[in-house]
Structure formats: C-alpha cells, structure tokens
Short mmCIF file of C-alpha atoms and ligand atoms in Angstrom, two decimals:
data_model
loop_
_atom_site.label_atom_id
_atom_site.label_comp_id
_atom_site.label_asym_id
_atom_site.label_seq_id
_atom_site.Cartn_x
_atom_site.Cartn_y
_atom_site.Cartn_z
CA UNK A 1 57.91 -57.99 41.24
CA UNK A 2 59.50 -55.08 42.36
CA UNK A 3 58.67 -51.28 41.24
CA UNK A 4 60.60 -50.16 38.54
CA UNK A 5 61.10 -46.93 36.39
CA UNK A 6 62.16 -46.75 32.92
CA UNK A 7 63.20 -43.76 31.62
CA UNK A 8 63.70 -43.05 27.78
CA UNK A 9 61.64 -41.24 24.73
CA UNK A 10 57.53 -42.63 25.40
CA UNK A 11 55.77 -42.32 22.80
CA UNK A 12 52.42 -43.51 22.90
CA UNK A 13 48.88 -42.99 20.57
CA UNK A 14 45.65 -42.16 21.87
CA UNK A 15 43.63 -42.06 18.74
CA UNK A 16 44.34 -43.04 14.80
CA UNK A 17 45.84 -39.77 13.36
CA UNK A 18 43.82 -38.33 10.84
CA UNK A 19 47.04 -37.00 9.22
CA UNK A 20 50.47 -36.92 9.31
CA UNK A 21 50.48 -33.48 11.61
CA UNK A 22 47.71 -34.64 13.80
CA UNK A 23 49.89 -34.41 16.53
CA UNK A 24 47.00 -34.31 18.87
CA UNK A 25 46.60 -38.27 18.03
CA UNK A 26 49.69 -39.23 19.81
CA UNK A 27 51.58 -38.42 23.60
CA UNK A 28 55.20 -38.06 22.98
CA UNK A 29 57.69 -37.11 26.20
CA UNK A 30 61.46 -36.91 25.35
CA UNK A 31 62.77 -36.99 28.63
CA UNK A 32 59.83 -39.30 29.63
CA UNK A 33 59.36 -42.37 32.09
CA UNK A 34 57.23 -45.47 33.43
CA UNK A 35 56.73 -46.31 37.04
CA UNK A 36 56.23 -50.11 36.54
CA UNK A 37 54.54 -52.11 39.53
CA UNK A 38 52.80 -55.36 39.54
CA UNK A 39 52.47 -55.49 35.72
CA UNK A 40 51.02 -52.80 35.13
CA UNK A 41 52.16 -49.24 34.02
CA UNK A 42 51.02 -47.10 37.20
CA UNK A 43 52.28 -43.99 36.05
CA UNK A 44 53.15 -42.34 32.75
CA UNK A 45 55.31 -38.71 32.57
CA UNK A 46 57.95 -36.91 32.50
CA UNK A 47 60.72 -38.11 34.42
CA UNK A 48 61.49 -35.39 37.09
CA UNK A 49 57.22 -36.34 37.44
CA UNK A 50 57.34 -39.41 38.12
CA UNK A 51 60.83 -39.68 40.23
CA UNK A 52 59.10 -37.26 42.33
CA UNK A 53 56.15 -40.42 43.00
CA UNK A 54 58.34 -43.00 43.09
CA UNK A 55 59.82 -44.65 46.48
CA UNK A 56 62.98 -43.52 46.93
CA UNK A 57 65.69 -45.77 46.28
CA UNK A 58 63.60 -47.34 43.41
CA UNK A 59 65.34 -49.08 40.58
CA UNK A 60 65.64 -46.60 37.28
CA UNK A 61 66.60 -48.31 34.03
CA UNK A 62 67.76 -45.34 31.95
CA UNK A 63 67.16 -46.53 27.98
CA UNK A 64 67.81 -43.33 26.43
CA UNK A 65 68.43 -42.24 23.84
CA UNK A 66 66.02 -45.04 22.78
CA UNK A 67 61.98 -44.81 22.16
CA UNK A 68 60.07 -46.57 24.13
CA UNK A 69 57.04 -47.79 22.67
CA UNK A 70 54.30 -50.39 23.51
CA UNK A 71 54.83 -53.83 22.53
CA UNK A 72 53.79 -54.74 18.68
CA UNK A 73 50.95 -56.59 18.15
CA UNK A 74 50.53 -59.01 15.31
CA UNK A 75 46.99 -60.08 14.99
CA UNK A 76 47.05 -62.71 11.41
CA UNK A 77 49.55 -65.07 12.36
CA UNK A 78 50.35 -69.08 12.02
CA UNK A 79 51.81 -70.82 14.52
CA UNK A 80 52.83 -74.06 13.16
CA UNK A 81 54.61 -72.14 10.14
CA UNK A 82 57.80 -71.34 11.30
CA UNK A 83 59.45 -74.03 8.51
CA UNK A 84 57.02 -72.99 5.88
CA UNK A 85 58.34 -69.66 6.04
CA UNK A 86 59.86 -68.80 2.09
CA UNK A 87 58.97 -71.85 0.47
CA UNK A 88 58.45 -71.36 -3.41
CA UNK A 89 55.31 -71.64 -4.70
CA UNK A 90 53.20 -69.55 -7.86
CA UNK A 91 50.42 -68.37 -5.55
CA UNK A 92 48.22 -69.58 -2.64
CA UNK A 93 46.27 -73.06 -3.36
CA UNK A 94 49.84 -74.39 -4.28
CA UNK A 95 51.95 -72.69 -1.16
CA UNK A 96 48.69 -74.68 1.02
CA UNK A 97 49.02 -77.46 -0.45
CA UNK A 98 52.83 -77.96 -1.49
CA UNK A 99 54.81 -77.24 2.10
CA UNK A 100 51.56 -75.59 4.90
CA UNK A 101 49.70 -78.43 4.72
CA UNK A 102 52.19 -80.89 4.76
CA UNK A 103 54.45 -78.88 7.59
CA UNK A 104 51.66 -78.45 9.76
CA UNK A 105 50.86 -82.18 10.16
CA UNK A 106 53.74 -82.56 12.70
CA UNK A 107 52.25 -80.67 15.12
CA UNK A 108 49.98 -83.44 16.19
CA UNK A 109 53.81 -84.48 18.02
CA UNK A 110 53.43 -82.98 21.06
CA UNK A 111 57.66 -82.59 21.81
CA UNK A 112 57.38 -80.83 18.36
CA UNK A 113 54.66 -78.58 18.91
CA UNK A 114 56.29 -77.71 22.57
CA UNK A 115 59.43 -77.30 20.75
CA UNK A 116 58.23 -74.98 18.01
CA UNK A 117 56.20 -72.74 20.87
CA UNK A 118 59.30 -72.23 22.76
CA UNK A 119 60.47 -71.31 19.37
CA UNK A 120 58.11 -69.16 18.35
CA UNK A 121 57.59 -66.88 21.22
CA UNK A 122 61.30 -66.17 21.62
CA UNK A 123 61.15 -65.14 17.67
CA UNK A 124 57.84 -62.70 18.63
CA UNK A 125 59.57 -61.45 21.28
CA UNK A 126 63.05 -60.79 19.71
CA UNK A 127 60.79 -58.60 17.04
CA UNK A 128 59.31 -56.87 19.53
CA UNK A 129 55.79 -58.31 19.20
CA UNK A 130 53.90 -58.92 22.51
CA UNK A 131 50.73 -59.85 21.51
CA UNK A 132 49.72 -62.14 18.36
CA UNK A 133 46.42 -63.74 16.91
CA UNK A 134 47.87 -66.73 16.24
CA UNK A 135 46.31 -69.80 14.23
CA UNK A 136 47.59 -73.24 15.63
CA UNK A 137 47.16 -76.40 13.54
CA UNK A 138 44.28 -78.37 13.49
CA UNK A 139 45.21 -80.69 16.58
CA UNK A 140 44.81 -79.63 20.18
CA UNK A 141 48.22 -80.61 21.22
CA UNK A 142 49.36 -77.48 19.17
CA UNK A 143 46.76 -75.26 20.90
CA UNK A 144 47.77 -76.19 24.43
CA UNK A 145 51.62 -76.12 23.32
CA UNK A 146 50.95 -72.79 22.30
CA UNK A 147 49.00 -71.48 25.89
CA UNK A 148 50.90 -73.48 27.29
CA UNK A 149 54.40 -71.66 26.60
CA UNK A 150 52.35 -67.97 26.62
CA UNK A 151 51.18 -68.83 30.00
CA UNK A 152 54.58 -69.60 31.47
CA UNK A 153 56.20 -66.14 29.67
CA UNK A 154 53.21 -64.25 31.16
CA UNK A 155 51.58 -63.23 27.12
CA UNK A 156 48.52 -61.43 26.29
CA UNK A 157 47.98 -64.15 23.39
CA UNK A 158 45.13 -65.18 21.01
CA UNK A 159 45.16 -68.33 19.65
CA UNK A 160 42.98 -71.04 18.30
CA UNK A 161 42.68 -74.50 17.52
CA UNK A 162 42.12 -74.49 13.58
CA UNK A 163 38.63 -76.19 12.26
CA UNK A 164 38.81 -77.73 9.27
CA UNK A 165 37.10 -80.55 7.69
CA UNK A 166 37.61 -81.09 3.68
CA UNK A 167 40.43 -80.52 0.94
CA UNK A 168 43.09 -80.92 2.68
CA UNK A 169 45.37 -84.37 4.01
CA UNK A 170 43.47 -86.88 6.37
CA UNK A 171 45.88 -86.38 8.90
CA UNK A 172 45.12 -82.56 8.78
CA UNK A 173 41.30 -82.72 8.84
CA UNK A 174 38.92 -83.35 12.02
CA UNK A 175 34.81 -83.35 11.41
CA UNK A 176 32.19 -80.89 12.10
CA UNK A 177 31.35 -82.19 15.42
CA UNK A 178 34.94 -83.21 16.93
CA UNK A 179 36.27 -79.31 15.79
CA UNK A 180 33.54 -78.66 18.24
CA UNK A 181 34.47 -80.93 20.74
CA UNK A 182 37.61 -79.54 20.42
CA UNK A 183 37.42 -76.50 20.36
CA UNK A 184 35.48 -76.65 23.89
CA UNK A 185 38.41 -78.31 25.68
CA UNK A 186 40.89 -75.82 24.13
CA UNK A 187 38.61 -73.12 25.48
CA UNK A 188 37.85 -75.06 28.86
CA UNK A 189 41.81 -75.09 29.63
CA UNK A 190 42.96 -71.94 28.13
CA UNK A 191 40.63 -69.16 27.72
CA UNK A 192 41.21 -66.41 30.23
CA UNK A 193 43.80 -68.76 32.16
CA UNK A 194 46.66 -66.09 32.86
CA UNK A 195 46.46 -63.98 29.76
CA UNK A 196 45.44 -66.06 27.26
CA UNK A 197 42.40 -65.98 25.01
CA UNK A 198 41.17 -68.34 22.59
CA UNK A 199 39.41 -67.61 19.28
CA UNK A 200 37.00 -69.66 17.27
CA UNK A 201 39.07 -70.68 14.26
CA UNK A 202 37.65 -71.75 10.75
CA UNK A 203 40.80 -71.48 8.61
CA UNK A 204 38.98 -70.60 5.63
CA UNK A 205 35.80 -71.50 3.46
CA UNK A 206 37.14 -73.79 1.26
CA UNK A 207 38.64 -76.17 4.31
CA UNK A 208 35.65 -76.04 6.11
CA UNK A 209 32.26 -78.19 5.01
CA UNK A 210 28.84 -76.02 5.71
CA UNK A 211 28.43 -78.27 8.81
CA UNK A 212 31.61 -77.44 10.00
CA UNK A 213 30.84 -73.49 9.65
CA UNK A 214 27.48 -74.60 11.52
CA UNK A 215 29.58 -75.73 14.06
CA UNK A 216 32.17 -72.50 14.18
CA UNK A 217 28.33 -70.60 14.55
CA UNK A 218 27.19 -72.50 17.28
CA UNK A 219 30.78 -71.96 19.39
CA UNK A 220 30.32 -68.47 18.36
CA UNK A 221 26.66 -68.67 19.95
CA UNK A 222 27.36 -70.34 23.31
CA UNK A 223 30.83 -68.20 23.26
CA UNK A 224 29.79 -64.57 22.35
CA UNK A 225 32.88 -63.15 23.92
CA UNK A 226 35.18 -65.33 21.64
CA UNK A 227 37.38 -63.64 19.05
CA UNK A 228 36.71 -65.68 15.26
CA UNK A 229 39.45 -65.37 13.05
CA UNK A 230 39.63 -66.79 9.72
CA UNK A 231 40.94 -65.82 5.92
CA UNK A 232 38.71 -64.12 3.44
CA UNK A 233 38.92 -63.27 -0.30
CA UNK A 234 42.77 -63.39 -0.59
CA UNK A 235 43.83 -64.97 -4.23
CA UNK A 236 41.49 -64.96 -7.11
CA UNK A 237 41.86 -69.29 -7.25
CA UNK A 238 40.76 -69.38 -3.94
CA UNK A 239 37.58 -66.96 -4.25
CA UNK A 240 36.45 -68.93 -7.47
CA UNK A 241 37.06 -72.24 -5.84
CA UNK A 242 34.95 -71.33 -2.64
CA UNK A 243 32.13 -69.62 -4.97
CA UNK A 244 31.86 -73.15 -6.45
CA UNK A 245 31.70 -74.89 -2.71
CA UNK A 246 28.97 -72.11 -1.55
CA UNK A 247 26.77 -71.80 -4.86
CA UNK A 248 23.90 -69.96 -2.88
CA UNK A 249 26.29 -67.44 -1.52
CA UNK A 250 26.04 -63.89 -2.44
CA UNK A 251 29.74 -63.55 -2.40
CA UNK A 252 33.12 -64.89 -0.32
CA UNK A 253 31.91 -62.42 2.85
CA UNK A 254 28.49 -63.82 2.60
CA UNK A 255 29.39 -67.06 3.33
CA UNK A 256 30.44 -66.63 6.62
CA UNK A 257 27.70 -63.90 7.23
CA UNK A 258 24.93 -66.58 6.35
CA UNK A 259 26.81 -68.63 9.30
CA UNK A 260 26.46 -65.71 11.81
CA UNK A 261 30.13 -65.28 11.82
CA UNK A 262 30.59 -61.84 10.94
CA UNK A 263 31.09 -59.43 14.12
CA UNK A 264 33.12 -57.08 15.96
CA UNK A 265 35.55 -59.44 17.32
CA UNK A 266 35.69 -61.19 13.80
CA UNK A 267 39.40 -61.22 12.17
CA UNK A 268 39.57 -61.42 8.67
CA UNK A 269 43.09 -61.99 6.86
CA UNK A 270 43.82 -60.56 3.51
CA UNK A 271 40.17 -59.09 2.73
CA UNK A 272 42.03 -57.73 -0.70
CA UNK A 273 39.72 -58.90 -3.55
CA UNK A 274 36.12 -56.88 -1.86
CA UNK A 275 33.06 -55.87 -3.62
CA UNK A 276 31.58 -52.79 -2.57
CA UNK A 277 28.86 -54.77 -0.91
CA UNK A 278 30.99 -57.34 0.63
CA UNK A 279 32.77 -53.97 2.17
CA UNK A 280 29.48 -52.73 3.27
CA UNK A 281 28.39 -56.02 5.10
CA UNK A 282 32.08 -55.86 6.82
CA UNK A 283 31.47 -52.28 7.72
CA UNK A 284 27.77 -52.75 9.20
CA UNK A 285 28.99 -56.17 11.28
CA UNK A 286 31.92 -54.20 12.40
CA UNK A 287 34.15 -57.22 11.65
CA UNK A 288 38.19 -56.41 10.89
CA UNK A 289 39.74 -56.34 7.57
CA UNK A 290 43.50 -57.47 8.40
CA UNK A 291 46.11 -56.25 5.97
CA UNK A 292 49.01 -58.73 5.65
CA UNK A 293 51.50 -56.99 3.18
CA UNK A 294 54.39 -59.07 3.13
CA UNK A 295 52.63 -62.41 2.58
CA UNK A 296 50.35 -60.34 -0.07
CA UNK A 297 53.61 -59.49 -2.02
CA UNK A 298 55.59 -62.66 -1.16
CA UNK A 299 52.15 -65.53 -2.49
CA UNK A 300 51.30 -62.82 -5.18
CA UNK A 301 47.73 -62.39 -4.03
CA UNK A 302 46.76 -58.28 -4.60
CA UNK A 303 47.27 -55.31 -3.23
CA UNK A 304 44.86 -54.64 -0.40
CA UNK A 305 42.95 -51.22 -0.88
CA UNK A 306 43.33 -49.31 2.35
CA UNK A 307 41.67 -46.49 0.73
CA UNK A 308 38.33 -47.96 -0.12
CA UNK A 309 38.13 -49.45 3.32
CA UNK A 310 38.88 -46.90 4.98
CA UNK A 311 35.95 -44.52 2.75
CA UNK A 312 33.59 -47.69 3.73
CA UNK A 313 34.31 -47.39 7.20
CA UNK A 314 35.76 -51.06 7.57
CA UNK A 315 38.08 -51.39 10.98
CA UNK A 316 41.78 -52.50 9.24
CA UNK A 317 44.41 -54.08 11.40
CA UNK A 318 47.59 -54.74 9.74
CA UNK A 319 49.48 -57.95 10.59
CA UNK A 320 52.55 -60.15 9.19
CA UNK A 321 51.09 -63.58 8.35
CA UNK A 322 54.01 -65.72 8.61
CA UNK A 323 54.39 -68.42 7.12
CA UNK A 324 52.89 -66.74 4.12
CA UNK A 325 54.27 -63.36 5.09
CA UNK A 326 57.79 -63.24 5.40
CA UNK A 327 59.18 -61.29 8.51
CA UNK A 328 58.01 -61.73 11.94
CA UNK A 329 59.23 -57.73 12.34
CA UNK A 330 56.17 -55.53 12.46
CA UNK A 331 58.67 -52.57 11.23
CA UNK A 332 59.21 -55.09 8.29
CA UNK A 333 55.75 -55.45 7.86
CA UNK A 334 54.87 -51.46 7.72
CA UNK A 335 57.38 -50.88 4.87
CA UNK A 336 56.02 -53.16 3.20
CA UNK A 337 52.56 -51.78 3.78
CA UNK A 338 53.77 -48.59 3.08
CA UNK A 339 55.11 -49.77 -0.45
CA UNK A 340 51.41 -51.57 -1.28
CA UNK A 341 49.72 -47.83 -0.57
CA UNK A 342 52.43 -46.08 -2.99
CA UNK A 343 51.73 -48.52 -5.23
CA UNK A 344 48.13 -47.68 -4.95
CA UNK A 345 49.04 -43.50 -4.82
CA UNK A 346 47.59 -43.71 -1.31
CA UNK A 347 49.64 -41.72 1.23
CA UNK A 348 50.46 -43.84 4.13
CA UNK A 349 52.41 -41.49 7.09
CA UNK A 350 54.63 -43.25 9.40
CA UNK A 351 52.74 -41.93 12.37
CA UNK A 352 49.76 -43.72 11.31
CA UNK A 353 51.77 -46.94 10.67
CA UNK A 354 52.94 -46.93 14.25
CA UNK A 355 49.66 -46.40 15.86
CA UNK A 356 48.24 -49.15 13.00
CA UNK A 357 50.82 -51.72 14.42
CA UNK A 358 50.30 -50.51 18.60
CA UNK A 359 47.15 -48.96 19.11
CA UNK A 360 45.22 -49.68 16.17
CA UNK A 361 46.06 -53.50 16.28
CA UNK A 362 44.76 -53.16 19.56
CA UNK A 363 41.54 -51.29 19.29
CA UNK A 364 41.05 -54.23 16.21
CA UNK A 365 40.88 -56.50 19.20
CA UNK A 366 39.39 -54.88 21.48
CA UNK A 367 42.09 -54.72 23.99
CA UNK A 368 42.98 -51.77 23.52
CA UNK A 369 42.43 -50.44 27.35
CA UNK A 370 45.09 -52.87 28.34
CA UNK A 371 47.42 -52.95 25.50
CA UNK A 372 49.18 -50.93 22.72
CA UNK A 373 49.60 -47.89 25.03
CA UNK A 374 51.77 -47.05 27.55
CA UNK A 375 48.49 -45.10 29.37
CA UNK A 376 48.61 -45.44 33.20
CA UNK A 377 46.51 -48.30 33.88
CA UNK A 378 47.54 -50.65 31.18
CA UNK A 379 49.31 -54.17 30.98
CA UNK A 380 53.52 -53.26 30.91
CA UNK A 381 53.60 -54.82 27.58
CA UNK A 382 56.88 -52.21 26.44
CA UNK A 383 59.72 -52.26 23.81
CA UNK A 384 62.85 -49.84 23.34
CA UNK A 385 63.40 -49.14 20.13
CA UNK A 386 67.23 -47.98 18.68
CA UNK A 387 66.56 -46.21 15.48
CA UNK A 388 70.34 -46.12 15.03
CA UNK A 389 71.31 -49.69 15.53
CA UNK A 390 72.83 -50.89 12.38
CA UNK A 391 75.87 -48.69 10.58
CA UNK A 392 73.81 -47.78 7.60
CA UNK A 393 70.75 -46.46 9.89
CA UNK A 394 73.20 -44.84 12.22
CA UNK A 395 74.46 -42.57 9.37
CA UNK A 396 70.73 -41.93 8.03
CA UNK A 397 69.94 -40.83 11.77
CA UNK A 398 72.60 -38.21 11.39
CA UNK A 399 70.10 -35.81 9.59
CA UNK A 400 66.73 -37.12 11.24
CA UNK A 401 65.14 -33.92 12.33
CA UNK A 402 61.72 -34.88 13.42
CA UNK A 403 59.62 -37.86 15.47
CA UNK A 404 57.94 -38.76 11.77
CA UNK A 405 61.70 -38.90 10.53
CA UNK A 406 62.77 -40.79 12.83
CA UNK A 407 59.85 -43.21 13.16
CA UNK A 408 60.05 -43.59 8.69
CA UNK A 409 63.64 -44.84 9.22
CA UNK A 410 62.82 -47.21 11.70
CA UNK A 411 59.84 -48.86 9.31
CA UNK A 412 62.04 -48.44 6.22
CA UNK A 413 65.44 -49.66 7.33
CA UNK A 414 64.50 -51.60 10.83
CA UNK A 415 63.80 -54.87 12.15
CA UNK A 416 64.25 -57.12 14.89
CA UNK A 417 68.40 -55.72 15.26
CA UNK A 418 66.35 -52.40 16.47
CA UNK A 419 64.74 -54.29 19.69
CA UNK A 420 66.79 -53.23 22.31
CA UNK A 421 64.75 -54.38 24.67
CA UNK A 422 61.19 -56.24 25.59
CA UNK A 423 59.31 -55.99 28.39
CA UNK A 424 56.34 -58.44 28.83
CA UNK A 425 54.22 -57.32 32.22
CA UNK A 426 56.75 -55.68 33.41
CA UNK A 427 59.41 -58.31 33.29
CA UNK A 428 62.40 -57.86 30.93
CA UNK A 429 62.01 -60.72 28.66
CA UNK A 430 64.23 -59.99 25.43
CA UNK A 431 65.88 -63.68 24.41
CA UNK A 432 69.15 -62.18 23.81
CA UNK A 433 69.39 -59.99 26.06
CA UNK A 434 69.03 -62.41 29.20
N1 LIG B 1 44.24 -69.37 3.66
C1 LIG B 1 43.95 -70.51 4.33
N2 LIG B 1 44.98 -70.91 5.09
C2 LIG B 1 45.95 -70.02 4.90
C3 LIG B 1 47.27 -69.89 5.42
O1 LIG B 1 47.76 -70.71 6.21
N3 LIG B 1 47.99 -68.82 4.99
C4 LIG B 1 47.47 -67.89 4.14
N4 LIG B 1 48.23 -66.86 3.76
N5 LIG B 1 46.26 -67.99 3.61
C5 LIG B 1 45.50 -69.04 4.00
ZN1 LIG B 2 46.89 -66.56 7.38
#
C-alpha cells in the first residue's frame, strides 16, 4: 500500500480523563494529520509537520472539517444475532429462549453463516466500529465464517466459538469435551492468523454444566494468552436460576472464580446486579465489567452502577450487545450510557465517553498499544466523523462552541449517518462509500 496522509481534526486519548476539563487526558490538533504507511500510523501532527516528512508528491486526503478519530471498538457483541435484533420479549430467559436460541441454530449452515459475516462486518464497519469481541454460535462453521471474512477485510477481531452444554435446544448444545475439541481447532486455524484472536467462550453459567466450565479452565490453562468472555449477573431470573445450578457457590462471580476463569483478559457482559464482594473479587482478578446500555434498557435487566465500580476499582468497558442491545452505533450506545448514569445522578462527560468507546475499550483488551489511538506506532484503524451530517444536527452545530460540545452532539444525536469514512489498516474500507 502506498503512503498516504490524511488531514482533518485528530483527536486522540492518552489516558481516561479524570474529569470533564482534564484536558491533559486527550491530544487534540485542529489542523492535524496522519502519515499512513504499511498499516500503520507512522506519524501523528500537525499538518504543515508532517507534510514537511512526507515524500513529496504523496497522496493527501483532506477530510476536514471532519474529526478524525480511531476506529470504535465494541467488545460484548453476538455474531449470529443480526435477525434477533428487536424481537419482543418481557426480559432475558424469554428473549434466549423465544428468538436467540432458535436464530442462532442456522449458523451450523455454513452459506448462512458466510452470508451473515459478510453481513455483519459491513454493518460494524458502516458504524464505525473496527474492532469487536464478538460471540459466534456454538458451531465452528460460525467461528471460521467469522475469521474467515475478518481475515480477508484485514480486522483486529475477537471472536469465539460459544461453549455450551445444557438448557438450551439439542441442536444448540455440544458436550464438555467436544467444546474443547472445538475450541482447539478454532484456535489452531484462527488465533493470531492475520489479525484475528480467539477467546475462550462460555456463554454463561446457566448454559454451561460444571464439566463444561472445567473444560473452559483447562483451555484457559494450556491458553494463558486467550481472552475469556462470557455474561455475568445480568437479570435477576437468570442470577436465581444459576444460584440454584451452582448451590456451593458464594455468588454468580464465584462461580466462574472457583473455575479459574476470572483474570485480566476476562470479559464480563452486563456485571449490573454485583455484591460488594463479587466487585471486590472482579477488582483483585483484574477481570472487565462490560457495560451494555442499550440491551440493559431494551431486555429490562438494571441499570449498571458505573459509580460503585469505578470506587471498587473494577476495569469497565462499555459495549453494544446486539442482538440484545439495539444499535450497532457506538455513539448510540454512549447516549444511552449516558442516560443510565443520569438516571443514577452520576455525571458521565462526553470526553470520557469517547475515550470509554476508543481507548478505554482498548486498554479493556489489552490492545491498547495498537488500537484506539491514533499514536505513531499503532494499527491505522481510523474513522472521520461529521458532527453535522443530518439537518437537525447541522442546525445544533450552529452554536457548538467547544470539542466537549461538539463531541455531546455527536453521542446524543449521531449514528452510523455520521461515518464519513472508515479506514481499516490503512485501507479505506467504508461499504458505502466504495
Ligand atoms: N446471556 C447469555 N446469552 C446471552 C445473549 O446472547 N445475550 C444477552 N444479552 N445475554 C445473554
Ligand atoms: Zn451478550
């Protein structure tokens, strides 16, 4: 690939603000620009900086007035929910049971599950998102649809093939010792293959026997570098039912501790209904509470307490569970979190929402010296954002005075329309826009 600038507004964080005038938390350049080569982001700076670098002649793709922004990253996601997506159902144990589990049994069909990949990572991309923690179903032709597709488009993606052995459909349920077979192979032919890493993937307590979770511990043994991701304590139905399954539990979060599957790489979605001690034990394993707002609102399930977390020292990621949640926008996704906290009389400021859904996401995986920053260095993982892209936001940006302005209208009145353009190492890659 060819060297490339782009020039436009960079903003980019460097650490999680510890208010909203912590402007030491974030590098923001409004005549700014990107020398892109081989990928990568070799330089980041002003523009008369880094035209005086650059080769001459070099290509310069001038997307002012825009922002540009690392990609979005989305780390609680499903795969094989793209048709589950707002189906109508009271609360959680009813949505699983009435449309997920039922959808996801087509993705044993490998045409479908190729289909629905090609699907899904134009829809992450057309939002903006360039990395995802993705769930697959429980077969492994949905796993290597899924690396398969974000190896061809070049991804940084996380994905897993889904263990999960009880209460559920037959055709939805492998055993202990086949989701480790599985697994294996899944990790054998994907993980580290281009960009793409594989987690260890217990979907939750309640679908998984205590020999299956013996299983998930031993994968998490033999692959300590593995991300885990699974759900925890998300609907008060679910917590009761999975008390009853693991009697000599302390709690929902000791159950997976007692299988050696809390850590720092562990992912775990909803975390609303904690305990002080089951925030403690997340805290001390270092594991990630992952905030999924609209899904919260949309399946009832609570309003996650960002402010307790954060006073227990629990790492938070914030993510847009689809098919539960229900937009695959990350600006979607941070109003909504931003409604949860008012609800709650917490203070959420846009400038921590946008490092939450870059940097932070990033730092919650542990990727974060390669992506969700636009650091020299890094992976060219980039969007342009137009904060001024529909009529009614175009009037609203009339009186926009400041970055945090400008960044609150995008969250509150944004989504995928706002995506001017996607960059994926290096490489334009918007949908619509090629
Ligand atoms: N808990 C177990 N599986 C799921 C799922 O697919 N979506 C959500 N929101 N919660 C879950
Ligand atoms: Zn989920």
């Amino acid at each position: 690939m060819t060297a490339k600038i782009l020039r436009g507004r960079l903003l980019s964080f460097l650490a999680r603000p510890a208010g909203r005038d912590d402007t030491s938390s974030y590098f923001f350049e409004e005549d700014g620009a990107l020398l892109i080569a081989e990928g990568r982001i070799a330089a980041t700076g002003t523009f008369s900086e880094i035209m005086d670098e650059a080769d001459e002649g070099i290509e310069v793709i001038d997307h002012r007035p825009h922002l540009i922004l690392p990609g979005f990253i989305d780390p609680h996601i499903h795969f094989p929910q793209m048709q589950v997506t707002a189906s109508y159902a009271a609360s959680l144990l009813e949505w699983l049971n009435t449309y997920t589990f039922v959808e996801e049994q087509r993705f044993a069909d490998r045409e479908h599950a190729a289909r629905f990949a090609d699907l899904f990572f134009d829809e992450l991309l057309r939002h903006g998102t360039t990395t995802a923690s993705a769930f697959c179903s429980v077969h492994t032709t949905s796993a290597d649809a899924f690396f398969e597709a974000a190896c061809q488009r070049k991804l940084m993606m996380i994905g897993g093939k889904v263990m999960m052995d009880r209460n559920a459909p037959g055709k939805l349920t492998d055993t202990p010792e086949k989701s480790y077979e599985d697994t294996k192979k899944v990790i054998s032919r994907w993980h580290g293959r281009g960009r793409a890493l594989v987690a260890i993937t217990p979907r939750f307590a309640i679908t998984s026997t205590p020999e299956q979770l013996e299983m998930a511990q031993a994968l998490s043994e033999e692959f300590p570098d593995l991300h885990i991701q699974t759900h925890l304590s998300e609907n008060d139905a679910e917590i009761e039912l999975t008390m009853k399954l693991y009697p000599e539990a302390k709690d929902y979060t000791d159950v997976y501790a007692r299988y050696g599957l809390l850590g720092r790489k562990t992912l775990l979605g909803h975390a609303i209904h904690l305990s002080d001690r089951e925030m403690d034990a997340i805290a001390e394993a270092g594991s990630i509470a992952v905030h999924c707002p609209t899904s919260n609102l949309f399946l009832g399930s609570g309003l996650f307490d960002l402010e307790r977390l954060d006073a227990k020292n629990v790492r938070v990621a914030v993510a847009t569970d689809i098919g539960g949640g229900t937009s695959y926008s990350m600006l979607r996704t941070l109003d909504e979190a931003y409604k949860i906290q008012q609800l709650k009389k917490n203070r959420l400021s846009p400038i921590e929402s946008f490092w939450w859904a870059t940097r932070g996401n990033a730092e919650a995986l542990g990727l974060e010296k390669r992506i969700g920053t636009l650091a020299a260095g890094s992976d060219a993982d980039i969007i342009v954002l137009d904060s001024a892209v529909t009529p009614a936001m175009a009037i609203r940006r009339e009186t926009v005075e400041t970055l945090e302005e400008e960044l609150f209208l995008l969250q509150t009145m944004g989504d995928d329309r706002c995506v001017r353009e996607v960059y994926v190492a290096g490489r334009a890659s918007h949908p619509d826009r090629r």
